[in-house]
mmCIF file of C-alpha atoms and ligand atoms in Angstrom:
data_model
loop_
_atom_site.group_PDB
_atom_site.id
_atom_site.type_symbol
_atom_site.label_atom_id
_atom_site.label_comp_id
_atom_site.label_asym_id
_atom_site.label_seq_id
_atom_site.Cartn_x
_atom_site.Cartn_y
_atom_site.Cartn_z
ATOM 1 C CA UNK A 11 114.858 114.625 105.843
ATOM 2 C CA UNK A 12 116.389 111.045 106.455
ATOM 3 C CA UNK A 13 115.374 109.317 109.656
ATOM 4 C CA UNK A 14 119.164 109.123 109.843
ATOM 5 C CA UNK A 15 119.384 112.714 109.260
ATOM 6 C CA UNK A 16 117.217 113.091 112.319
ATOM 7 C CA UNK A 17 118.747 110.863 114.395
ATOM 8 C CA UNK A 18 122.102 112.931 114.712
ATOM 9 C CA UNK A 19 120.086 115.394 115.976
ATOM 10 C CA UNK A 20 119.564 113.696 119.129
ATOM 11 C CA UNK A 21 121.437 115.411 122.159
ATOM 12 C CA UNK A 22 121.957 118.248 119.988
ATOM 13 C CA UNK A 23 119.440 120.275 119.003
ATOM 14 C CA UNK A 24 116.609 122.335 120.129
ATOM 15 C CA UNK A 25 113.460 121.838 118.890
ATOM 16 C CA UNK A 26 110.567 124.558 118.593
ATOM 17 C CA UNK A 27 108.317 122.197 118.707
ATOM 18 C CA UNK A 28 107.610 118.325 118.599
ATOM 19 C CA UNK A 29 104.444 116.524 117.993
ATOM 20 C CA UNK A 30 103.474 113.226 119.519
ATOM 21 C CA UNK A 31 101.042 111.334 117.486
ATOM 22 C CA UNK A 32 101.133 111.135 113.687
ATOM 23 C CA UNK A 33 96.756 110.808 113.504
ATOM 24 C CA UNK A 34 94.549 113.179 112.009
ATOM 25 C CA UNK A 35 95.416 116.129 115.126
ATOM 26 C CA UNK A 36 98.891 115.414 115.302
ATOM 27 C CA UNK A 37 99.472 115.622 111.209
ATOM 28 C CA UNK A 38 97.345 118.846 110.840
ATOM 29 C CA UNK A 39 99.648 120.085 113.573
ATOM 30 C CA UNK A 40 102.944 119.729 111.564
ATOM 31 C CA UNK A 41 101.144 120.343 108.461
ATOM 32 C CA UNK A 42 100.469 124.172 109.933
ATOM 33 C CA UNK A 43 103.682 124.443 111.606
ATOM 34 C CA UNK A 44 105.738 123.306 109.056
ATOM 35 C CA UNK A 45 103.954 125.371 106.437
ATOM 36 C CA UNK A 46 105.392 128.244 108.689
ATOM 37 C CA UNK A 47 108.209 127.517 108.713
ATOM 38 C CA UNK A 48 108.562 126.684 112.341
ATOM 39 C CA UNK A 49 111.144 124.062 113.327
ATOM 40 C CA UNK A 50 109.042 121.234 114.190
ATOM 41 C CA UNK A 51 109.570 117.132 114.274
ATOM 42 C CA UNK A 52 106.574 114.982 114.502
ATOM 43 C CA UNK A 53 106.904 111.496 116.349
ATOM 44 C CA UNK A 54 104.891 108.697 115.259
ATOM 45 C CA UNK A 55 104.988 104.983 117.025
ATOM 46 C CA UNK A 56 103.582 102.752 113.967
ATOM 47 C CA UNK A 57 102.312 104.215 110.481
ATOM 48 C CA UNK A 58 100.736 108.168 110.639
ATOM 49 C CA UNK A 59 97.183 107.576 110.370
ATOM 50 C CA UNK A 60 96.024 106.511 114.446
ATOM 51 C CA UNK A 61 92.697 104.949 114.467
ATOM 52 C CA UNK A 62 91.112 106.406 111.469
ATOM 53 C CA UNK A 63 93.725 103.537 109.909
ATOM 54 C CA UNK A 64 91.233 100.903 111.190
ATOM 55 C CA UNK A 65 88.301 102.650 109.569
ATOM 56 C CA UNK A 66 87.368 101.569 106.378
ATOM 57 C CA UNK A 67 85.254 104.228 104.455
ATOM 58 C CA UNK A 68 85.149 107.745 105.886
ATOM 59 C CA UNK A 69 81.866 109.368 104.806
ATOM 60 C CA UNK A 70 81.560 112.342 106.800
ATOM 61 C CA UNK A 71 84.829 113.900 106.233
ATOM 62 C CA UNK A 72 84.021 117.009 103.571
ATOM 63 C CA UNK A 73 84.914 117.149 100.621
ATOM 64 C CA UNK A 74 84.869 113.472 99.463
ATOM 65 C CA UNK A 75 81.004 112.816 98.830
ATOM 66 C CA UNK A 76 81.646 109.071 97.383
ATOM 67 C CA UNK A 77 83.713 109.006 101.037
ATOM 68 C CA UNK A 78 87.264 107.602 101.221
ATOM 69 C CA UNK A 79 88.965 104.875 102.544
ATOM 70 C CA UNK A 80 90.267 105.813 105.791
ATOM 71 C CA UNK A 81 94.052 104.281 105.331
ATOM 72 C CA UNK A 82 94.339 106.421 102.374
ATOM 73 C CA UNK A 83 92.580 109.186 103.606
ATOM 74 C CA UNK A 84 95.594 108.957 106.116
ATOM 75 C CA UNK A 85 98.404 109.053 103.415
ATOM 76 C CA UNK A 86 97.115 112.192 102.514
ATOM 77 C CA UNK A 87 97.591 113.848 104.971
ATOM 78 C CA UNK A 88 100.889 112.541 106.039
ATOM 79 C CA UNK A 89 101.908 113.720 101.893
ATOM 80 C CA UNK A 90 100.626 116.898 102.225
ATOM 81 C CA UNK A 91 102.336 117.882 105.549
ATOM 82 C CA UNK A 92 105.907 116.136 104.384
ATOM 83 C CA UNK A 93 105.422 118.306 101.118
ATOM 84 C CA UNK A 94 105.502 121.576 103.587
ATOM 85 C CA UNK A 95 108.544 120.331 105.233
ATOM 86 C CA UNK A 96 107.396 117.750 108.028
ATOM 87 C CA UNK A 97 109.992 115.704 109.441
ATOM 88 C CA UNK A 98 108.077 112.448 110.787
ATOM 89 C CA UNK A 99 110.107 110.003 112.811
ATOM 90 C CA UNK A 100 108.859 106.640 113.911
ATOM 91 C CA UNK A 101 109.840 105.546 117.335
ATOM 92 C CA UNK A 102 107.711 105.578 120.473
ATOM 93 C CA UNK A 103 108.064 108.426 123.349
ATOM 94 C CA UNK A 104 107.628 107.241 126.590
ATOM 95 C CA UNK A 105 107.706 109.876 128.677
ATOM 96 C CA UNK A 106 107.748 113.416 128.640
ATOM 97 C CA UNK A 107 109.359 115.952 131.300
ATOM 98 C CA UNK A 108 110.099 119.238 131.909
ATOM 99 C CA UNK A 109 114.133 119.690 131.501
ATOM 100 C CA UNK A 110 115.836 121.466 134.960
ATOM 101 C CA UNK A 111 119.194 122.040 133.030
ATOM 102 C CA UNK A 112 117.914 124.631 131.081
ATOM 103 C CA UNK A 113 117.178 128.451 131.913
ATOM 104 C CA UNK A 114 114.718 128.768 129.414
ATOM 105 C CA UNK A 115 111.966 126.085 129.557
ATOM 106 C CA UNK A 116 112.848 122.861 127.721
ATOM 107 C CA UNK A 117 111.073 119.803 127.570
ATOM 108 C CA UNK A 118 112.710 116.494 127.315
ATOM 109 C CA UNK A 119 110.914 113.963 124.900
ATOM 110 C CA UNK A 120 112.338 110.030 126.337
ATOM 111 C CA UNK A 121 112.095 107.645 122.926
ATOM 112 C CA UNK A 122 113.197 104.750 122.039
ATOM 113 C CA UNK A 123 115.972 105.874 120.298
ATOM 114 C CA UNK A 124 117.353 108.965 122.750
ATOM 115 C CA UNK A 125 115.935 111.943 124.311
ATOM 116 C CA UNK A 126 114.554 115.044 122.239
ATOM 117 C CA UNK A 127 114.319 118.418 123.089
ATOM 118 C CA UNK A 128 111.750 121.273 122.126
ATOM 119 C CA UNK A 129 110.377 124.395 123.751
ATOM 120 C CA UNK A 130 106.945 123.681 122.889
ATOM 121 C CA UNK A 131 105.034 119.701 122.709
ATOM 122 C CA UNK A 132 101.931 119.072 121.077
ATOM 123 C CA UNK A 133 100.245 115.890 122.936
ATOM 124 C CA UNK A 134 98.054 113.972 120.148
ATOM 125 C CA UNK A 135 98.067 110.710 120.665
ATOM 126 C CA UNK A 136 94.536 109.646 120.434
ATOM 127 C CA UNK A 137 92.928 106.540 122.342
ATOM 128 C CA UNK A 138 91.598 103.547 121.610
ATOM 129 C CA UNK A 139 88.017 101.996 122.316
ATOM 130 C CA UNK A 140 88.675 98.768 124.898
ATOM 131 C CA UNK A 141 87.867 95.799 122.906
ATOM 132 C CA UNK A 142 85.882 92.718 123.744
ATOM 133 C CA UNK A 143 88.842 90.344 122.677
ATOM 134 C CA UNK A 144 86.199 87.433 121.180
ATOM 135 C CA UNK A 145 86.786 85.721 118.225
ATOM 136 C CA UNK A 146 85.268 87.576 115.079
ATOM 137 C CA UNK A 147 86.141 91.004 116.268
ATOM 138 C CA UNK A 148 89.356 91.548 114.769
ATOM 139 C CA UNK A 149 88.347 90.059 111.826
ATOM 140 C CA UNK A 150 85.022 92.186 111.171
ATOM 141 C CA UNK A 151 86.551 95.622 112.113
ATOM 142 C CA UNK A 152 84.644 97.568 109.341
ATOM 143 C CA UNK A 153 82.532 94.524 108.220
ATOM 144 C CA UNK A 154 80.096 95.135 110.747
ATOM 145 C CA UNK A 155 82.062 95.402 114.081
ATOM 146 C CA UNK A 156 82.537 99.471 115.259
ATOM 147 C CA UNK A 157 83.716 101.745 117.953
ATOM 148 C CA UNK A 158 81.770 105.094 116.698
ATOM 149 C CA UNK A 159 77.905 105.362 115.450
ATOM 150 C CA UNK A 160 78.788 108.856 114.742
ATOM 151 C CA UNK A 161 81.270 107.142 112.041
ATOM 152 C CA UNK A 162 79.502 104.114 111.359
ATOM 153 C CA UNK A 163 75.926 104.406 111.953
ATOM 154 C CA UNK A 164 74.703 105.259 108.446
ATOM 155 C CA UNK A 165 75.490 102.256 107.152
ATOM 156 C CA UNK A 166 73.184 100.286 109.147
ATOM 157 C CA UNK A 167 70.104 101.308 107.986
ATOM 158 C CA UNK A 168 67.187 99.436 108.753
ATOM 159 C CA UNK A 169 69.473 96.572 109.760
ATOM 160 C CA UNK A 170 69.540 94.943 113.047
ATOM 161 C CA UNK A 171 72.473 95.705 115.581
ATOM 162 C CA UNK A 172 73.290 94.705 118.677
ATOM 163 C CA UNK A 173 75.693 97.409 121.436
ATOM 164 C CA UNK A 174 77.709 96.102 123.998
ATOM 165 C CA UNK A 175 78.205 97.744 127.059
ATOM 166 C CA UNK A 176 75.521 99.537 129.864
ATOM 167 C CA UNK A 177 77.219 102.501 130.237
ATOM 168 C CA UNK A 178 76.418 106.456 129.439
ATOM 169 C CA UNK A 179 78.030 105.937 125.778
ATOM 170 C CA UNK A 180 76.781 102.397 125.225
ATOM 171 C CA UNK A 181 73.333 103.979 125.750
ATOM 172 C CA UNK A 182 73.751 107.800 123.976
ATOM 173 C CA UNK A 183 75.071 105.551 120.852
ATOM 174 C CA UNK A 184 72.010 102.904 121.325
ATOM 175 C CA UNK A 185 69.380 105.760 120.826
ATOM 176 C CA UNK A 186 71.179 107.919 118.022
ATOM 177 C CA UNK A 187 71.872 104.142 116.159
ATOM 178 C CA UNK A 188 68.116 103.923 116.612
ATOM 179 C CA UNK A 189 67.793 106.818 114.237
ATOM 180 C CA UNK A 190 69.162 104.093 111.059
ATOM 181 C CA UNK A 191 68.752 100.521 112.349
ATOM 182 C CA UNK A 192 65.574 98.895 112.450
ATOM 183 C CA UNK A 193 66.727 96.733 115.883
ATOM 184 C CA UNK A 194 68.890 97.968 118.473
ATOM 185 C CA UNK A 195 69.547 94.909 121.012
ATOM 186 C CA UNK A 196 71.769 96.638 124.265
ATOM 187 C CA UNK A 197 73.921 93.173 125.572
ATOM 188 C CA UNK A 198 74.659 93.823 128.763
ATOM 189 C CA UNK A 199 77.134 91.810 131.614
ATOM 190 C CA UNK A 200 74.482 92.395 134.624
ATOM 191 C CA UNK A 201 71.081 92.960 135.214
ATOM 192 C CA UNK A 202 71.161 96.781 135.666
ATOM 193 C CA UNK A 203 72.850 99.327 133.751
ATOM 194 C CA UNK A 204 75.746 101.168 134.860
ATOM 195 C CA UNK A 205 74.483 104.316 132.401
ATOM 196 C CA UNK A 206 72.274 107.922 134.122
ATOM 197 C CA UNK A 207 68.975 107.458 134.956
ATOM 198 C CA UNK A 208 67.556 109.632 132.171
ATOM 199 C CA UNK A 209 69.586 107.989 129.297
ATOM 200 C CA UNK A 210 67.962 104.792 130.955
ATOM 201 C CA UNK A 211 64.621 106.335 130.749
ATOM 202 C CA UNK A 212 65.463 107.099 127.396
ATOM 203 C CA UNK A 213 66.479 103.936 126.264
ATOM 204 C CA UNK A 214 63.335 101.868 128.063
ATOM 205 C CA UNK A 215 60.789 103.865 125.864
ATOM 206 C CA UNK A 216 62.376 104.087 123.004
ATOM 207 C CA UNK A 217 60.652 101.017 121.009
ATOM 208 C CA UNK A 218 63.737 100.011 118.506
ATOM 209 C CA UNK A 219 66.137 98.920 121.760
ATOM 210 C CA UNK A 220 65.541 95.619 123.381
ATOM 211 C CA UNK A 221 67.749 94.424 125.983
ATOM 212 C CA UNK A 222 69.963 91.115 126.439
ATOM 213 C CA UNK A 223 70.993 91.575 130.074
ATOM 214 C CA UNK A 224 73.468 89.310 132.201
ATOM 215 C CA UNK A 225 75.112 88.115 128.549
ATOM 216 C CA UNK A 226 78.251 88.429 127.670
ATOM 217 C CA UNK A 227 79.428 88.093 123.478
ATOM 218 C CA UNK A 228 81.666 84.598 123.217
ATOM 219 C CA UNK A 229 82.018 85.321 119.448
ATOM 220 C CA UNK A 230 81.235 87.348 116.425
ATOM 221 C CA UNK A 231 80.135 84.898 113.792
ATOM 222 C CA UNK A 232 80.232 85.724 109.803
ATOM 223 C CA UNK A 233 80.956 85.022 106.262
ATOM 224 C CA UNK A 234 82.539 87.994 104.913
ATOM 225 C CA UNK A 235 79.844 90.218 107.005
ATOM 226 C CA UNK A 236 78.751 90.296 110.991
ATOM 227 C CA UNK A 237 75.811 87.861 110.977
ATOM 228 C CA UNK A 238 75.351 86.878 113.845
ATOM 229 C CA UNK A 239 76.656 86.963 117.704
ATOM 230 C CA UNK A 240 76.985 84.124 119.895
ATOM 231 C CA UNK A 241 75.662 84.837 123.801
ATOM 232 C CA UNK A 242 75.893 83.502 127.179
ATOM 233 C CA UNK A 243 73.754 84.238 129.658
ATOM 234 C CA UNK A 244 76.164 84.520 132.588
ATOM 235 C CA UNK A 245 73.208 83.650 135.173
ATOM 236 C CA UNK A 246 71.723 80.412 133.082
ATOM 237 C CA UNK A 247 75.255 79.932 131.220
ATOM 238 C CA UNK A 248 72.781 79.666 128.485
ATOM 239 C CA UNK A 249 74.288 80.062 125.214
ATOM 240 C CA UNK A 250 71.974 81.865 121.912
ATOM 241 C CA UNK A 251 72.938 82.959 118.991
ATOM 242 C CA UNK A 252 71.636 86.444 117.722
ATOM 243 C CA UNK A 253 71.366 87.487 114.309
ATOM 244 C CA UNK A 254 72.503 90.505 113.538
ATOM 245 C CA UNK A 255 74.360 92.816 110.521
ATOM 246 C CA UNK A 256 76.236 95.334 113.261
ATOM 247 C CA UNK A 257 78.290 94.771 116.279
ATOM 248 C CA UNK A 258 78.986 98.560 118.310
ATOM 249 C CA UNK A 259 81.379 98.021 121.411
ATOM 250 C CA UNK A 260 81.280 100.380 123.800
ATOM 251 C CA UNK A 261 82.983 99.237 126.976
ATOM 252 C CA UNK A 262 85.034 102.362 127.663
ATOM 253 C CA UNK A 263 87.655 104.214 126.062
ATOM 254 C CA UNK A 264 91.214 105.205 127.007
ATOM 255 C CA UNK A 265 93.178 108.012 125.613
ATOM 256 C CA UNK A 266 97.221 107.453 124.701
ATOM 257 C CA UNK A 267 99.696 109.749 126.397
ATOM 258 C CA UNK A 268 103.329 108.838 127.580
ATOM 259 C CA UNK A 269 105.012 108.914 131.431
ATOM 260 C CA UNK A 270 104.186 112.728 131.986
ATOM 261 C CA UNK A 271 105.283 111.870 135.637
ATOM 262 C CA UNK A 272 104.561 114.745 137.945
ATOM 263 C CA UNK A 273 103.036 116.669 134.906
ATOM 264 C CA UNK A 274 100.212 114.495 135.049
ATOM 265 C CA UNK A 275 98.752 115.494 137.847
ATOM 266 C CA UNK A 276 98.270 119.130 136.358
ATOM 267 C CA UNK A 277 97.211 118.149 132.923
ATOM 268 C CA UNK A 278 94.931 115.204 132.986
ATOM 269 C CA UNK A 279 91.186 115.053 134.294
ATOM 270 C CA UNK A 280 89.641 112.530 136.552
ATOM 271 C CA UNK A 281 88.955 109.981 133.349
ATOM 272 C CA UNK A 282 92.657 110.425 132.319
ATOM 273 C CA UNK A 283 91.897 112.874 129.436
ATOM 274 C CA UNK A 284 94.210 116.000 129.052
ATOM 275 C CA UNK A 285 92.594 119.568 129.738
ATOM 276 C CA UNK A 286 92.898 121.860 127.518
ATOM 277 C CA UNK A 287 91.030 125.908 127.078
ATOM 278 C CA UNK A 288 90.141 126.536 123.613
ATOM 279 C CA UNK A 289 93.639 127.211 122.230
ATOM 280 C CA UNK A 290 94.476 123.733 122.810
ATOM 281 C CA UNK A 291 96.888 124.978 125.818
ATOM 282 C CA UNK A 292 96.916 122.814 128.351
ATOM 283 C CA UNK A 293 97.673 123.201 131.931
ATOM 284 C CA UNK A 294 101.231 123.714 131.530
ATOM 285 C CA UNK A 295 102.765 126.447 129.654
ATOM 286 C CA UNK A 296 104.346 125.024 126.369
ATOM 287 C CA UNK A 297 102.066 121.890 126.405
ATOM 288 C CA UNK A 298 99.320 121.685 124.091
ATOM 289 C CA UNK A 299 96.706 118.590 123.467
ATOM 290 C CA UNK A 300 94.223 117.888 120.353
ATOM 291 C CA UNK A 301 92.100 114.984 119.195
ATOM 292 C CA UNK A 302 91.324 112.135 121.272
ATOM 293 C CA UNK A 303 93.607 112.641 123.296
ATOM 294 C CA UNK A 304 91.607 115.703 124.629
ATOM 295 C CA UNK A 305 88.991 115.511 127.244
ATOM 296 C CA UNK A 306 85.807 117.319 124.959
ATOM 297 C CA UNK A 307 82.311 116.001 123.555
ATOM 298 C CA UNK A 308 83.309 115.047 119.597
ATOM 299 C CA UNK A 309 85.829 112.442 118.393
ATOM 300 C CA UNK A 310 85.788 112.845 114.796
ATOM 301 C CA UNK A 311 88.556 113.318 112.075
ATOM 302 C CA UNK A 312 87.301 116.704 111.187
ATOM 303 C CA UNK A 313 87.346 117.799 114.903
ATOM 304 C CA UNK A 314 90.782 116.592 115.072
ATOM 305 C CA UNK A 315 91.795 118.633 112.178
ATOM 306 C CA UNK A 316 90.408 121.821 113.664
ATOM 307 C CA UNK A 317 92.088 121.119 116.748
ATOM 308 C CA UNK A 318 95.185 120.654 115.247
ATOM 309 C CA UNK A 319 94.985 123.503 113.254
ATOM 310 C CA UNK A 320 94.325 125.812 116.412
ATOM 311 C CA UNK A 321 97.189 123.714 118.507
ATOM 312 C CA UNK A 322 99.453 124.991 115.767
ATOM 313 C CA UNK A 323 98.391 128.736 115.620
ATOM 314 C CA UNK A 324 98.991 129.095 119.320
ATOM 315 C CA UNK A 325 102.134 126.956 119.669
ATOM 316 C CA UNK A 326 103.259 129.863 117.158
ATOM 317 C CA UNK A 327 101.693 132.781 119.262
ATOM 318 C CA UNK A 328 103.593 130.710 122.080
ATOM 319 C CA UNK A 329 106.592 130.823 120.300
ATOM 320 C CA UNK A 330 107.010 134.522 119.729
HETATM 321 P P1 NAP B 3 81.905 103.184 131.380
HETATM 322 O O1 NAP B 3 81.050 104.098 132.156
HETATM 323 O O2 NAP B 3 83.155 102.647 131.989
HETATM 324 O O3 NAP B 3 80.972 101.952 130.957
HETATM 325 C C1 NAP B 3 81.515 100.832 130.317
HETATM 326 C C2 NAP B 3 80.404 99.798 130.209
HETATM 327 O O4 NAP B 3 80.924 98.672 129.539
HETATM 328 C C3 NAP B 3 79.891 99.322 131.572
HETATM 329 O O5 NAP B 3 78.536 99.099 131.509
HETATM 330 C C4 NAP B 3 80.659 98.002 131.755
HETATM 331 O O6 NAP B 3 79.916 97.055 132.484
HETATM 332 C C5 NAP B 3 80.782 97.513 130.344
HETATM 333 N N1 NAP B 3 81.966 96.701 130.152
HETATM 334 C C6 NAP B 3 83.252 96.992 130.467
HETATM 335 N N2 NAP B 3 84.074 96.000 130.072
HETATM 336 C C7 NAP B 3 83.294 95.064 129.497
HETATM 337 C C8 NAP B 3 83.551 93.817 128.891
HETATM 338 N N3 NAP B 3 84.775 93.315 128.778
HETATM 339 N N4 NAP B 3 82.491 93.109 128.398
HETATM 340 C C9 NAP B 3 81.232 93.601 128.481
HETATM 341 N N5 NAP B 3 80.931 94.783 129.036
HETATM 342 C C10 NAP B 3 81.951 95.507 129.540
HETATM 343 O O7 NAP B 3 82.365 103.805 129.969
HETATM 344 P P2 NAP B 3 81.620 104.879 129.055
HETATM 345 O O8 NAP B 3 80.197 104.554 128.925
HETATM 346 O O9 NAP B 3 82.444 104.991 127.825
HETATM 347 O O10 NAP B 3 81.754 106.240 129.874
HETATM 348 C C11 NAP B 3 83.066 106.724 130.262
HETATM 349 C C12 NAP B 3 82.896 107.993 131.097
HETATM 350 O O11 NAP B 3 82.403 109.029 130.260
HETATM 351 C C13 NAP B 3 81.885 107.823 132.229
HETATM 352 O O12 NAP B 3 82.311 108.567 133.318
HETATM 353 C C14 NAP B 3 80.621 108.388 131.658
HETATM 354 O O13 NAP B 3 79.733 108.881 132.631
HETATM 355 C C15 NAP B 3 81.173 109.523 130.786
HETATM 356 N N6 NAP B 3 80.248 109.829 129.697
HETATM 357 C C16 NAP B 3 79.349 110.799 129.902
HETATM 358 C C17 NAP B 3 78.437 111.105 128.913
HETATM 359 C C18 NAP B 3 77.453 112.187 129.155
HETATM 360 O O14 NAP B 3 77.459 112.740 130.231
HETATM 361 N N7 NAP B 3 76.601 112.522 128.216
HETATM 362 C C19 NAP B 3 78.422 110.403 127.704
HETATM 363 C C20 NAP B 3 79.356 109.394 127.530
HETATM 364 C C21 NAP B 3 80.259 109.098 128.546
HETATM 365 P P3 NAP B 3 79.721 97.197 134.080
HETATM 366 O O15 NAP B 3 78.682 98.265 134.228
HETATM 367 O O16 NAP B 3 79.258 95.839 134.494
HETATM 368 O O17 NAP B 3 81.053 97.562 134.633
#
């Protein structure tokens, strides 16, 4: 259907259900729902695709043992779920709310271009690792600068990498990035690490990680490749340069949602991820979550997909 099409829907029609988030979650959703016929409108800010877009080979997705390029990876998806009948509009949602007009529960989707209604929402709009905003990180995304050793790690084997950031992920990724690189260097802003004691522990006797501590990364420095980053010592103001072939940021994470205004208090935990039990139901009738979006253990594309998948089935058993 048209975006115009959709658009003189607005104000008018009931939806069964509307997805936010056009990544791998959100377009497994509509691919399900829409394969069942259910009447279901997926909204999507930029292009469908989310993070995995800034990913440049996807090896550990099955089925594609050469691995695939996450972008078109991406497009895949988003053909296979229009083929089934997805409508996909681009515009961003703002806020979501529970609609008082109605008898029967409604929610009101706020977008840029109107309001939306549905019985049922699926929340799946991912998150985004914070970046370190230096020069060189932009530009190396997938040339050496990551947010994921799950995703990336393999492809730094026996090469030396540095991690930014002293927290519980910087260090769980330091030690399972130990299991490729030859060199894991932890760059730290102070003197002590923010991380558990026993992933400290962990991380002091394992002999691949080395620490930088009080430095901070002024620049990622390269040809094509990472190969090198530029320090200061924030004590000495000392500057060094560090060779190195991977760059893995981990100085927190945020997950994506809209305004859920007094929603929020009910569906989101104490790091701002959304709750959900293991249908993907969250903890208001009508609202499920899946992805990144979700609090849970495992970002990955193929958890995302299972999530949707499940999102879907029970929006359905919701439904009836
Ligand atoms: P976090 O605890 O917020 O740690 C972020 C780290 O990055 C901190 O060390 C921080 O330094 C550093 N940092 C932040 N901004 C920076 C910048 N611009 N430049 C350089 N360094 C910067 O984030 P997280 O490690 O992702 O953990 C998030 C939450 O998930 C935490 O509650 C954590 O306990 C939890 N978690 C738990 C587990 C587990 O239980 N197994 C695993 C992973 C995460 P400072 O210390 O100086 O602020």
């Amino acid at each position: 259907m048209s975006q115009d099409k959709i658009r003189d829907n607005i104000n008018k029609h009931i939806y069964e259900n509307i997805i936010i988030g056009g990544g791998p979650a959100g377009l497994t959703a509509g691919l399900y729902l829409s394969r069942s016929r259910v009447d279901v409108l997926l909204l999507e800010k930029g292009f469908s695709g989310g993070q995995v877009n800034l990913t440049e080979t996807i090896e550990n997705y099955p089925g594609f043992p050469e691995g695939i390029l996450g972008p078109e990876l991406m497009q895949r998806f988003e053909q296979q779920a229009v083929k089934f009948g997805l409508k996909i509009m681009n515009t961003n949602v703002s806020e979501i709310y529970p609609d008082d007009q109605e008898s029967k529960r409604v929610f009101v989707i706020k977008t840029d271009d109107g309001n939306f209604y549905s019985r049922s929402v699926i929340i799946a709009t991912g998150g985004e690792a914070s970046k370190l905003k230096v020069p060189g990180e932009e530009e190396f995304i997938g040339r050496g600068v990551s947010y994921c050793g799950t995703c990336d790690g393999a492809f730094f084997k026996d090469r030396e990498i540095v991690v930014v950031g002293g927290g519980d992920t910087a260090l769980e990724e330091a030690l399972f990035l130990t299991r490729f690189a030859s060199k894991v260097t932890i760059i730290h802003r102070r003197d002590e690490l923010r991380a558990t004691k026993i992933l400290q522990e962990r991380a002091f006797h394992n002999p691949k990680i080395h620490f930088s501590w009080s430095s901070i990364v002024l620049s990622i420095i390269g040809k094509t490749q990472v190969e090198a980053v530029q320090l200061k010592n924030v004590k000495t103001e000392k500057i060094t340069i560090l060779p190195c072939q991977g760059v893995f940021v981990f100085t927190g994470y945020r997950p994506n949602y809209p305004l859920l205004g007094d929603l929020e208090a009910r569906l989101v935990n104490e790091n701002g991820y959304i709750i959900t039990d293991d249908n993907m139901q969250a903890r208001v009738e009508g609202i499920f979550a899946c992805g990144d979006v979700r609090a849970k253990g495992l970002r990955q594309v193929v958890t995302a997909c299972g999530e949707g998948a499940t999102a879907a089935f029970f929006v359905e058993a919701f439904l009836k």
